[in-house]
Amino acid sequence: MTVTPSPDASPRSATPPTPTTVTTITTERRATERRATERRATERRATEHGGAEEDGALPGNGAHGGAFRDPGWWLTLLHNAFGRGFWGFLALALASAGACYTLLGRDVFLAALDAQAAALGSIAPRIVVALLVAGLLWVMLPRQRVAQLVGRDAGMRGLLIALAAGTLTPGGPTSAFALLAVLAGTGASRGVLITYITAWALLGVQRMVVWDVPLMGFDFSATRFLVSLPLPVLAGLIAMRLPVELRVGGAAPGKGER
Amino acid sequence: MSVGLAILLGLLLVLLALAARRGDGVLGRGLQRAIEQFAHLAPRLLGAMLAAGFLAPLLPREHVASLLGAEAGVQAVLVASLAGLLVPAGPVVAFPIAAVFAQSGASTPALVAFLTAWTLYAAHRIVLYEIPLVGVSFLRLRALSVALLPMLAGGIALFAGWCATLVAARPI
């Protein structure tokens, strides 16, 4: 990932400046520098993190393998597994179990417990396999390269490429929105941006593999995928026609207030 | 073995073969990533599924069926689209809710609309990622561009199901 310095900074400073323009140029340059730093930070976030849906990846450990011999990694893992979120869900589970028992009686409670044991038995292996698939996809599908497929082509071709790229972008919102910010910075059209992020949200591989298939079954997942297939492009076409101002990516040419 | 598990296993075998052929430590990193994700998700999902499983019998079945069931048709799609907007959390919460709806008699089009509305408008994602990374003006454009999508997705699913019944009912 390379960050090209903003092209408008150097040619303008070639003209002999009057005292007033000097100050505007320095503030302008400072602004472009700040934007470049922000963009670099965004890209760094895109490479380092990822996460299933709620962040996920352990900071500092994601970049290299060989973490299994590091006791710190296991400790972070344990800490992460039984963090606040887990206790919240456990409390909710106990509260609803209590409500079920007191309101509906012992028989219904036991029947519910039985049904859940069966459901867990069928879902657990699917989740394990799904997470292995998602983990391998995460390290083998180069996210930046997928996002770089998306160009400035704003026509139907551009929207179709954005549809494919959004669908193939693995990982959760941390990576998808960071990549979206990078795309916006490179001047991709609004239709392309909307199609890309909508495709990720509706069709993204990770959601399909980790969530739809294990929890809703294959038939439902296939139905949802096929039904949603044309929708991101439609959203992109709508976005191109909406008279709504869009200000993203700072130095994006031909857009915004410049 | 279910079709879903069979497909996931097939996918896993293909990926394992590809990773082994590359042989540049990609297998270890993928495994590490999978373990990290499992540690993060499994305990939370277990809690969420237990909660959903005990709340399911408390839901009035006939109400869910009359609101989201196959007989409710277009209305089910509308109600489910609105319900999807009300889940301000990740998939750990949204998918168990969808599974409970499915057990209580919600139709496939309604579930498609529910999950579509949730994934497009999940509030936590907007607050934590969208606004900080691409800004409010993008959120406004996106929210307007995708506003009809949940109902459209449900509508297409409804139409597809209707076509399927027509085909099934055709005398041969």
Short mmCIF file of C-alpha atoms in Angstrom, two decimals:
data_model
loop_
_atom_site.label_atom_id
_atom_site.label_comp_id
_atom_site.label_asym_id
_atom_site.label_seq_id
_atom_site.Cartn_x
_atom_site.Cartn_y
_atom_site.Cartn_z
CA MET A 1 0.00 0.00 0.00
CA THR A 2 1.58 3.28 -1.01
CA VAL A 3 0.45 6.72 0.00
CA THR A 4 1.05 9.18 -2.81
CA PRO A 5 1.58 12.70 -1.53
CA SER A 6 -1.15 15.08 -2.51
CA PRO A 7 -0.31 16.39 -6.00
CA ASP A 8 -1.62 19.88 -5.43
CA ALA A 9 0.97 20.82 -2.80
CA SER A 10 4.16 21.28 -4.84
CA PRO A 11 3.13 23.05 -8.09
CA ARG A 12 1.36 25.79 -6.23
CA SER A 13 4.36 26.64 -4.08
CA ALA A 14 6.37 27.30 -7.28
CA THR A 15 4.64 30.64 -7.89
CA PRO A 16 6.20 33.47 -5.89
CA PRO A 17 3.92 33.88 -2.90
CA THR A 18 2.72 37.12 -1.40
CA PRO A 19 2.67 37.25 2.43
CA THR A 20 -1.01 36.39 2.59
CA THR A 21 -0.76 33.36 0.32
CA VAL A 22 2.15 32.03 2.34
CA THR A 23 -0.09 31.55 5.34
CA THR A 24 -2.85 29.95 3.28
CA ILE A 25 -0.36 27.61 1.64
CA THR A 26 1.11 26.51 4.96
CA THR A 27 -2.31 25.87 6.44
CA GLU A 28 -3.31 24.07 3.28
CA ARG A 29 -0.18 21.97 3.33
CA ARG A 30 -0.68 21.21 6.97
CA ALA A 31 -4.21 20.09 6.15
CA THR A 32 -3.02 17.78 3.36
CA GLU A 33 -0.32 16.37 5.62
CA ARG A 34 -2.87 15.69 8.30
CA ARG A 35 -5.14 13.99 5.80
CA ALA A 36 -2.25 11.84 4.59
CA THR A 37 -1.46 10.81 8.17
CA GLU A 38 -5.10 9.98 8.79
CA ARG A 39 -5.26 7.94 5.64
CA ARG A 40 -2.10 6.06 6.57
CA ALA A 41 -3.57 5.32 10.00
CA THR A 42 -6.74 4.06 8.34
CA GLU A 43 -4.76 1.78 6.07
CA ARG A 44 -2.76 0.48 9.00
CA ARG A 45 -6.00 -0.33 10.76
CA ALA A 46 -7.15 -2.12 7.62
CA THR A 47 -4.10 -4.35 7.58
CA GLU A 48 -3.73 -5.07 11.27
CA HIS A 49 -7.24 -5.64 12.46
CA GLY A 50 -10.08 -7.48 10.91
CA GLY A 51 -12.22 -9.35 13.30
CA ALA A 52 -15.20 -11.54 12.69
CA GLU A 53 -17.84 -8.97 13.35
CA GLU A 54 -16.95 -7.45 16.69
CA ASP A 55 -13.26 -6.58 16.25
CA GLY A 56 -11.85 -10.02 17.04
CA ALA A 57 -8.18 -10.09 16.05
CA LEU A 58 -5.87 -9.72 19.00
CA PRO A 59 -3.78 -6.59 18.57
CA GLY A 60 -0.08 -7.16 18.08
CA ASN A 61 -0.38 -10.84 17.38
CA GLY A 62 -2.21 -10.94 14.08
CA ALA A 63 0.76 -10.25 11.83
CA HIS A 64 2.89 -13.34 12.39
CA GLY A 65 2.39 -17.02 13.03
CA GLY A 66 4.23 -18.88 15.77
CA ALA A 67 2.04 -17.36 18.45
CA PHE A 68 1.14 -20.76 19.87
CA ARG A 69 4.37 -20.93 21.92
CA ASP A 70 3.82 -17.45 23.31
CA PRO A 71 2.11 -17.68 26.73
CA GLY A 72 1.05 -14.04 26.41
CA TRP A 73 -1.01 -14.94 23.35
CA TRP A 74 -2.86 -17.69 25.23
CA LEU A 75 -3.49 -15.32 28.12
CA THR A 76 -4.89 -12.64 25.81
CA LEU A 77 -6.98 -15.34 24.18
CA LEU A 78 -8.44 -16.42 27.52
CA HIS A 79 -9.02 -12.83 28.54
CA ASN A 80 -10.75 -12.16 25.24
CA ALA A 81 -12.89 -15.32 25.46
CA PHE A 82 -14.24 -14.55 28.91
CA GLY A 83 -14.43 -10.79 28.62
CA ARG A 84 -17.31 -8.54 29.57
CA GLY A 85 -19.34 -9.55 26.52
CA PHE A 86 -19.39 -13.18 27.60
CA TRP A 87 -20.57 -12.41 31.14
CA GLY A 88 -23.28 -10.16 29.74
CA PHE A 89 -24.61 -12.93 27.52
CA LEU A 90 -24.31 -15.46 30.34
CA ALA A 91 -26.33 -13.20 32.66
CA LEU A 92 -28.96 -12.81 29.95
CA ALA A 93 -29.05 -16.60 29.46
CA LEU A 94 -29.51 -17.20 33.20
CA ALA A 95 -32.21 -14.53 33.45
CA SER A 96 -34.16 -15.98 30.52
CA ALA A 97 -33.71 -19.50 31.91
CA GLY A 98 -35.15 -18.30 35.22
CA ALA A 99 -38.04 -16.58 33.45
CA CYS A 100 -38.75 -19.70 31.41
CA TYR A 101 -38.75 -21.92 34.50
CA THR A 102 -40.93 -19.70 36.69
CA LEU A 103 -43.42 -18.61 34.02
CA LEU A 104 -43.84 -21.80 32.03
CA GLY A 105 -42.91 -24.52 34.49
CA ARG A 106 -40.42 -27.34 34.71
CA ASP A 107 -41.57 -29.36 31.69
CA VAL A 108 -41.25 -26.50 29.21
CA PHE A 109 -37.89 -25.57 30.72
CA LEU A 110 -36.56 -29.10 30.31
CA ALA A 111 -37.93 -29.32 26.77
CA ALA A 112 -36.18 -26.05 25.90
CA LEU A 113 -32.94 -27.35 27.42
CA ASP A 114 -33.26 -30.53 25.38
CA ALA A 115 -33.89 -28.64 22.14
CA GLN A 116 -30.87 -26.45 22.82
CA ALA A 117 -28.55 -29.37 23.45
CA ALA A 118 -29.60 -30.79 20.09
CA ALA A 119 -29.17 -27.44 18.34
CA LEU A 120 -25.73 -26.93 19.87
CA GLY A 121 -24.68 -30.42 18.87
CA SER A 122 -25.45 -29.69 15.23
CA ILE A 123 -24.19 -26.11 15.18
CA ALA A 124 -20.87 -26.60 17.05
CA PRO A 125 -19.10 -28.64 14.33
CA ARG A 126 -20.38 -26.29 11.63
CA ILE A 127 -19.04 -23.24 13.51
CA VAL A 128 -15.63 -24.88 13.99
CA VAL A 129 -15.31 -25.75 10.29
CA ALA A 130 -16.69 -22.34 9.29
CA LEU A 131 -14.15 -20.49 11.42
CA LEU A 132 -11.29 -22.56 9.98
CA VAL A 133 -12.52 -21.67 6.49
CA ALA A 134 -12.84 -17.99 7.45
CA GLY A 135 -9.36 -17.99 9.05
CA LEU A 136 -7.73 -19.46 5.96
CA LEU A 137 -9.66 -17.09 3.67
CA TRP A 138 -8.55 -14.19 5.86
CA VAL A 139 -4.85 -14.95 5.44
CA MET A 140 -5.03 -16.15 1.83
CA LEU A 141 -7.28 -13.53 0.22
CA PRO A 142 -5.27 -10.30 0.02
CA ARG A 143 -7.75 -7.68 1.14
CA GLN A 144 -5.87 -4.70 -0.28
CA ARG A 145 -5.52 -6.37 -3.67
CA VAL A 146 -9.24 -7.20 -3.70
CA ALA A 147 -10.08 -3.60 -2.87
CA GLN A 148 -7.60 -2.33 -5.49
CA LEU A 149 -9.62 -4.09 -8.19
CA VAL A 150 -12.14 -1.34 -7.63
CA GLY A 151 -11.13 1.56 -9.81
CA ARG A 152 -12.45 4.91 -10.90
CA ASP A 153 -14.62 3.27 -13.56
CA ALA A 154 -18.05 4.58 -12.61
CA GLY A 155 -20.11 2.79 -15.25
CA MET A 156 -21.90 -0.54 -14.98
CA ARG A 157 -18.52 -2.30 -15.25
CA GLY A 158 -17.26 -0.40 -12.22
CA LEU A 159 -20.36 -1.34 -10.22
CA LEU A 160 -20.02 -5.03 -11.14
CA ILE A 161 -16.36 -5.05 -10.09
CA ALA A 162 -17.33 -3.35 -6.82
CA LEU A 163 -20.00 -6.03 -6.32
CA ALA A 164 -17.42 -8.81 -6.71
CA ALA A 165 -14.81 -7.07 -4.55
CA GLY A 166 -17.27 -6.36 -1.73
CA THR A 167 -18.48 -9.95 -1.77
CA LEU A 168 -14.92 -11.31 -1.62
CA THR A 169 -13.60 -8.92 1.05
CA PRO A 170 -13.15 -11.16 4.10
CA GLY A 171 -13.44 -9.94 7.66
CA GLY A 172 -15.71 -7.73 9.66
CA PRO A 173 -16.55 -4.02 9.63
CA THR A 174 -13.10 -2.96 10.87
CA SER A 175 -11.45 -4.02 7.64
CA ALA A 176 -14.37 -3.35 5.29
CA PHE A 177 -14.93 0.26 6.37
CA ALA A 178 -11.19 0.98 6.52
CA LEU A 179 -10.83 -0.28 2.94
CA LEU A 180 -13.89 1.78 2.00
CA ALA A 181 -12.18 4.89 3.38
CA VAL A 182 -9.08 4.11 1.31
CA LEU A 183 -11.24 3.67 -1.81
CA ALA A 184 -12.97 6.97 -1.14
CA GLY A 185 -9.56 8.62 -0.84
CA THR A 186 -8.51 7.32 -4.24
CA GLY A 187 -11.50 9.00 -5.84
CA ALA A 188 -13.81 6.07 -6.55
CA SER A 189 -17.30 7.24 -7.53
CA ARG A 190 -20.14 7.28 -5.04
CA GLY A 191 -21.99 4.53 -6.89
CA VAL A 192 -18.93 2.29 -6.64
CA LEU A 193 -18.46 3.05 -2.93
CA ILE A 194 -22.09 2.29 -2.10
CA THR A 195 -22.09 -0.90 -4.19
CA TYR A 196 -18.86 -2.10 -2.55
CA ILE A 197 -19.96 -1.68 1.06
CA THR A 198 -23.50 -2.93 0.38
CA ALA A 199 -22.10 -6.05 -1.31
CA TRP A 200 -19.87 -6.65 1.71
CA ALA A 201 -22.83 -6.21 4.08
CA LEU A 202 -25.29 -8.40 2.16
CA LEU A 203 -23.09 -11.01 0.49
CA GLY A 204 -19.70 -10.90 2.25
CA VAL A 205 -18.04 -14.34 2.41
CA GLN A 206 -17.34 -14.17 6.10
CA ARG A 207 -20.96 -13.53 7.09
CA MET A 208 -22.20 -16.25 4.76
CA VAL A 209 -19.65 -18.85 5.91
CA VAL A 210 -19.54 -18.15 9.65
CA TRP A 211 -23.13 -17.12 10.29
CA ASP A 212 -25.68 -17.87 7.59
CA VAL A 213 -24.71 -21.44 6.79
CA PRO A 214 -24.09 -22.74 10.34
CA LEU A 215 -27.07 -21.03 12.01
CA MET A 216 -29.71 -20.79 9.28
CA GLY A 217 -28.88 -23.79 7.12
CA PHE A 218 -27.77 -24.11 3.52
CA ASP A 219 -31.16 -23.69 1.80
CA PHE A 220 -31.90 -20.42 3.54
CA SER A 221 -28.37 -19.11 2.93
CA ALA A 222 -28.57 -19.91 -0.77
CA THR A 223 -31.95 -18.18 -1.01
CA ARG A 224 -30.66 -15.10 0.78
CA PHE A 225 -27.53 -14.96 -1.37
CA LEU A 226 -29.39 -15.28 -4.69
CA VAL A 227 -32.11 -12.82 -3.67
CA SER A 228 -29.50 -10.25 -2.56
CA LEU A 229 -27.20 -10.66 -5.56
CA PRO A 230 -28.60 -7.80 -7.71
CA LEU A 231 -29.28 -5.43 -4.80
CA PRO A 232 -25.82 -3.83 -4.23
CA VAL A 233 -25.66 -2.70 -7.87
CA LEU A 234 -29.18 -1.31 -7.55
CA ALA A 235 -28.12 0.62 -4.44
CA GLY A 236 -25.12 1.99 -6.36
CA LEU A 237 -27.36 3.11 -9.24
CA ILE A 238 -29.69 4.82 -6.74
CA ALA A 239 -26.72 6.50 -5.03
CA MET A 240 -25.53 7.93 -8.36
CA ARG A 241 -28.89 9.64 -8.86
CA LEU A 242 -29.50 10.91 -5.34
CA PRO A 243 -29.01 14.66 -4.93
CA VAL A 244 -27.15 14.24 -1.65
CA GLU A 245 -23.81 15.90 -0.99
CA LEU A 246 -20.95 13.54 -0.24
CA ARG A 247 -17.73 14.68 1.43
CA VAL A 248 -15.27 11.84 1.95
CA GLY A 249 -11.61 11.19 1.33
CA GLY A 250 -10.58 14.83 1.71
CA ALA A 251 -8.53 15.36 -1.47
CA ALA A 252 -10.88 13.42 -3.74
CA PRO A 253 -10.92 15.35 -7.03
CA GLY A 254 -14.10 16.54 -8.66
CA LYS A 255 -16.15 16.09 -5.54
CA GLY A 256 -17.07 18.09 -2.53
CA GLU A 257 -16.31 21.76 -2.04
CA ARG A 258 -13.03 22.06 -3.98
CA MET B 1 -24.54 -34.75 7.63
CA SER B 2 -26.24 -31.59 6.45
CA VAL B 3 -25.60 -29.96 3.09
CA GLY B 4 -24.20 -26.89 4.82
CA LEU B 5 -21.59 -28.85 6.76
CA ALA B 6 -20.68 -30.85 3.65
CA ILE B 7 -20.09 -27.67 1.64
CA LEU B 8 -18.07 -26.07 4.44
CA LEU B 9 -15.94 -29.20 4.73
CA GLY B 10 -15.36 -29.26 0.98
CA LEU B 11 -14.33 -25.61 1.05
CA LEU B 12 -12.02 -26.29 3.98
CA LEU B 13 -10.31 -29.18 2.17
CA VAL B 14 -9.72 -27.02 -0.92
CA LEU B 15 -8.29 -24.19 1.17
CA LEU B 16 -6.11 -26.57 3.18
CA ALA B 17 -4.69 -28.04 -0.01
CA LEU B 18 -3.99 -24.56 -1.42
CA ALA B 19 -2.38 -23.42 1.84
CA ALA B 20 -0.24 -26.56 2.10
CA ARG B 21 0.95 -26.07 -1.49
CA ARG B 22 1.97 -22.49 -0.77
CA GLY B 23 3.88 -23.66 2.28
CA ASP B 24 4.83 -20.17 3.49
CA GLY B 25 3.39 -20.38 6.99
CA VAL B 26 -0.03 -19.33 5.73
CA LEU B 27 -1.53 -22.47 7.28
CA GLY B 28 -0.28 -21.56 10.77
CA ARG B 29 -1.50 -18.00 10.48
CA GLY B 30 -4.90 -19.15 9.29
CA LEU B 31 -5.14 -21.57 12.18
CA GLN B 32 -4.12 -18.85 14.62
CA ARG B 33 -6.75 -16.54 13.22
CA ALA B 34 -9.40 -19.29 13.49
CA ILE B 35 -8.49 -19.99 17.14
CA GLU B 36 -8.62 -16.29 18.01
CA GLN B 37 -12.02 -15.97 16.37
CA PHE B 38 -13.28 -19.10 18.07
CA ALA B 39 -12.14 -17.91 21.50
CA HIS B 40 -13.87 -14.61 20.90
CA LEU B 41 -17.11 -15.91 19.42
CA ALA B 42 -17.85 -19.31 20.92
CA PRO B 43 -18.48 -18.29 24.58
CA ARG B 44 -20.57 -15.29 23.53
CA LEU B 45 -22.54 -17.27 20.97
CA LEU B 46 -23.19 -20.01 23.53
CA GLY B 47 -24.65 -17.44 25.95
CA ALA B 48 -26.68 -15.75 23.22
CA MET B 49 -28.07 -19.05 21.94
CA LEU B 50 -29.01 -20.21 25.45
CA ALA B 51 -30.78 -16.91 26.08
CA ALA B 52 -32.61 -17.12 22.74
CA GLY B 53 -33.54 -20.76 23.38
CA PHE B 54 -35.13 -19.98 26.74
CA LEU B 55 -36.88 -16.85 25.44
CA ALA B 56 -38.33 -18.70 22.44
CA PRO B 57 -41.04 -20.58 24.44
CA LEU B 58 -41.95 -17.28 26.12
CA LEU B 59 -42.73 -15.73 22.73
CA PRO B 60 -46.39 -16.14 21.85
CA ARG B 61 -46.07 -18.50 18.87
CA GLU B 62 -49.35 -17.62 17.25
CA HIS B 63 -48.45 -13.91 17.37
CA VAL B 64 -45.09 -14.48 15.71
CA ALA B 65 -46.72 -16.69 13.08
CA SER B 66 -49.49 -14.19 12.38
CA LEU B 67 -47.01 -11.32 12.12
CA LEU B 68 -44.12 -13.03 10.33
CA GLY B 69 -45.59 -16.28 9.04
CA ALA B 70 -46.20 -17.36 5.47
CA GLU B 71 -49.90 -16.37 5.66
CA ALA B 72 -48.97 -12.81 6.53
CA GLY B 73 -47.31 -12.41 3.10
CA VAL B 74 -46.23 -8.87 2.27
CA GLN B 75 -47.08 -7.65 5.75
CA ALA B 76 -44.59 -10.14 7.22
CA VAL B 77 -41.87 -8.67 5.03
CA LEU B 78 -42.70 -5.13 6.19
CA VAL B 79 -42.79 -6.09 9.87
CA ALA B 80 -39.55 -8.07 9.59
CA SER B 81 -37.79 -5.16 7.84
CA LEU B 82 -38.72 -2.89 10.74
CA ALA B 83 -37.70 -5.51 13.31
CA GLY B 84 -34.29 -5.80 11.67
CA LEU B 85 -33.70 -2.09 12.27
CA LEU B 86 -34.17 -2.62 15.99
CA VAL B 87 -31.16 -4.93 16.51
CA PRO B 88 -28.24 -2.65 17.38
CA ALA B 89 -25.72 -5.48 17.82
CA GLY B 90 -23.52 -7.90 15.94
CA PRO B 91 -24.33 -11.29 14.44
CA VAL B 92 -23.93 -12.99 17.83
CA VAL B 93 -27.28 -11.43 18.71
CA ALA B 94 -28.96 -11.06 15.31
CA PHE B 95 -28.61 -14.64 14.09
CA PRO B 96 -29.94 -16.35 17.26
CA ILE B 97 -32.94 -13.99 17.08
CA ALA B 98 -33.47 -14.99 13.45
CA ALA B 99 -33.22 -18.66 14.42
CA VAL B 100 -35.86 -18.17 17.14
CA PHE B 101 -38.14 -16.40 14.65
CA ALA B 102 -37.65 -19.34 12.29
CA GLN B 103 -38.60 -21.83 15.03
CA SER B 104 -41.68 -19.78 15.90
CA GLY B 105 -43.02 -19.98 12.36
CA ALA B 106 -41.57 -16.96 10.54
CA SER B 107 -41.48 -17.34 6.75
CA THR B 108 -38.30 -17.35 4.66
CA PRO B 109 -39.08 -13.99 2.98
CA ALA B 110 -39.61 -12.44 6.42
CA LEU B 111 -36.28 -13.81 7.66
CA VAL B 112 -34.49 -12.56 4.53
CA ALA B 113 -35.97 -9.09 5.09
CA PHE B 114 -35.06 -9.18 8.79
CA LEU B 115 -31.40 -10.09 8.21
CA THR B 116 -31.07 -7.65 5.30
CA ALA B 117 -32.41 -4.75 7.37
CA TRP B 118 -30.15 -5.69 10.27
CA THR B 119 -26.97 -6.01 8.22
CA LEU B 120 -27.58 -2.74 6.36
CA TYR B 121 -28.47 -0.62 9.39
CA ALA B 122 -26.78 -2.30 12.39
CA ALA B 123 -26.35 0.69 14.68
CA HIS B 124 -23.18 -0.46 16.44
CA ARG B 125 -21.41 -0.76 13.09
CA ILE B 126 -22.51 2.74 12.07
CA VAL B 127 -21.34 4.31 15.31
CA LEU B 128 -18.08 2.38 15.72
CA TYR B 129 -16.88 2.17 12.13
CA GLU B 130 -18.87 4.03 9.51
CA ILE B 131 -19.03 7.52 11.03
CA PRO B 132 -15.39 7.57 12.24
CA LEU B 133 -13.96 6.14 9.01
CA VAL B 134 -16.09 7.61 6.21
CA GLY B 135 -18.20 10.28 7.88
CA VAL B 136 -21.78 11.35 8.31
CA SER B 137 -22.29 12.47 4.70
CA PHE B 138 -21.50 8.96 3.49
CA LEU B 139 -23.85 7.45 6.07
CA ARG B 140 -26.62 9.76 4.84
CA LEU B 141 -26.08 8.80 1.20
CA ARG B 142 -25.86 5.09 2.04
CA ALA B 143 -28.90 5.08 4.34
CA LEU B 144 -31.00 6.64 1.57
CA SER B 145 -29.56 4.43 -1.19
CA VAL B 146 -30.29 1.14 0.58
CA ALA B 147 -33.59 2.14 2.24
CA LEU B 148 -35.73 -0.06 -0.02
CA LEU B 149 -33.40 -3.06 -0.07
CA PRO B 150 -34.79 -5.04 2.92
CA MET B 151 -38.32 -4.91 1.52
CA LEU B 152 -37.06 -5.65 -2.00
CA ALA B 153 -35.06 -8.66 -0.78
CA GLY B 154 -38.10 -9.96 1.10
CA GLY B 155 -40.30 -9.22 -1.89
CA ILE B 156 -38.06 -11.11 -4.30
CA ALA B 157 -37.94 -14.07 -1.88
CA LEU B 158 -41.75 -13.94 -1.63
CA PHE B 159 -42.08 -13.90 -5.43
CA ALA B 160 -39.59 -16.76 -5.81
CA GLY B 161 -41.48 -18.86 -3.26
CA TRP B 162 -44.76 -18.11 -5.03
CA CYS B 163 -43.26 -19.20 -8.39
CA ALA B 164 -41.95 -22.37 -6.74
CA THR B 165 -45.43 -23.29 -5.45
CA LEU B 166 -46.91 -22.63 -8.89
CA VAL B 167 -44.36 -24.95 -10.46
CA ALA B 168 -44.94 -27.58 -7.79
CA ALA B 169 -48.73 -27.39 -8.24
CA ARG B 170 -48.58 -27.71 -12.02
CA PRO B 171 -50.21 -30.94 -13.22
CA ILE B 172 -47.79 -33.07 -15.22
#
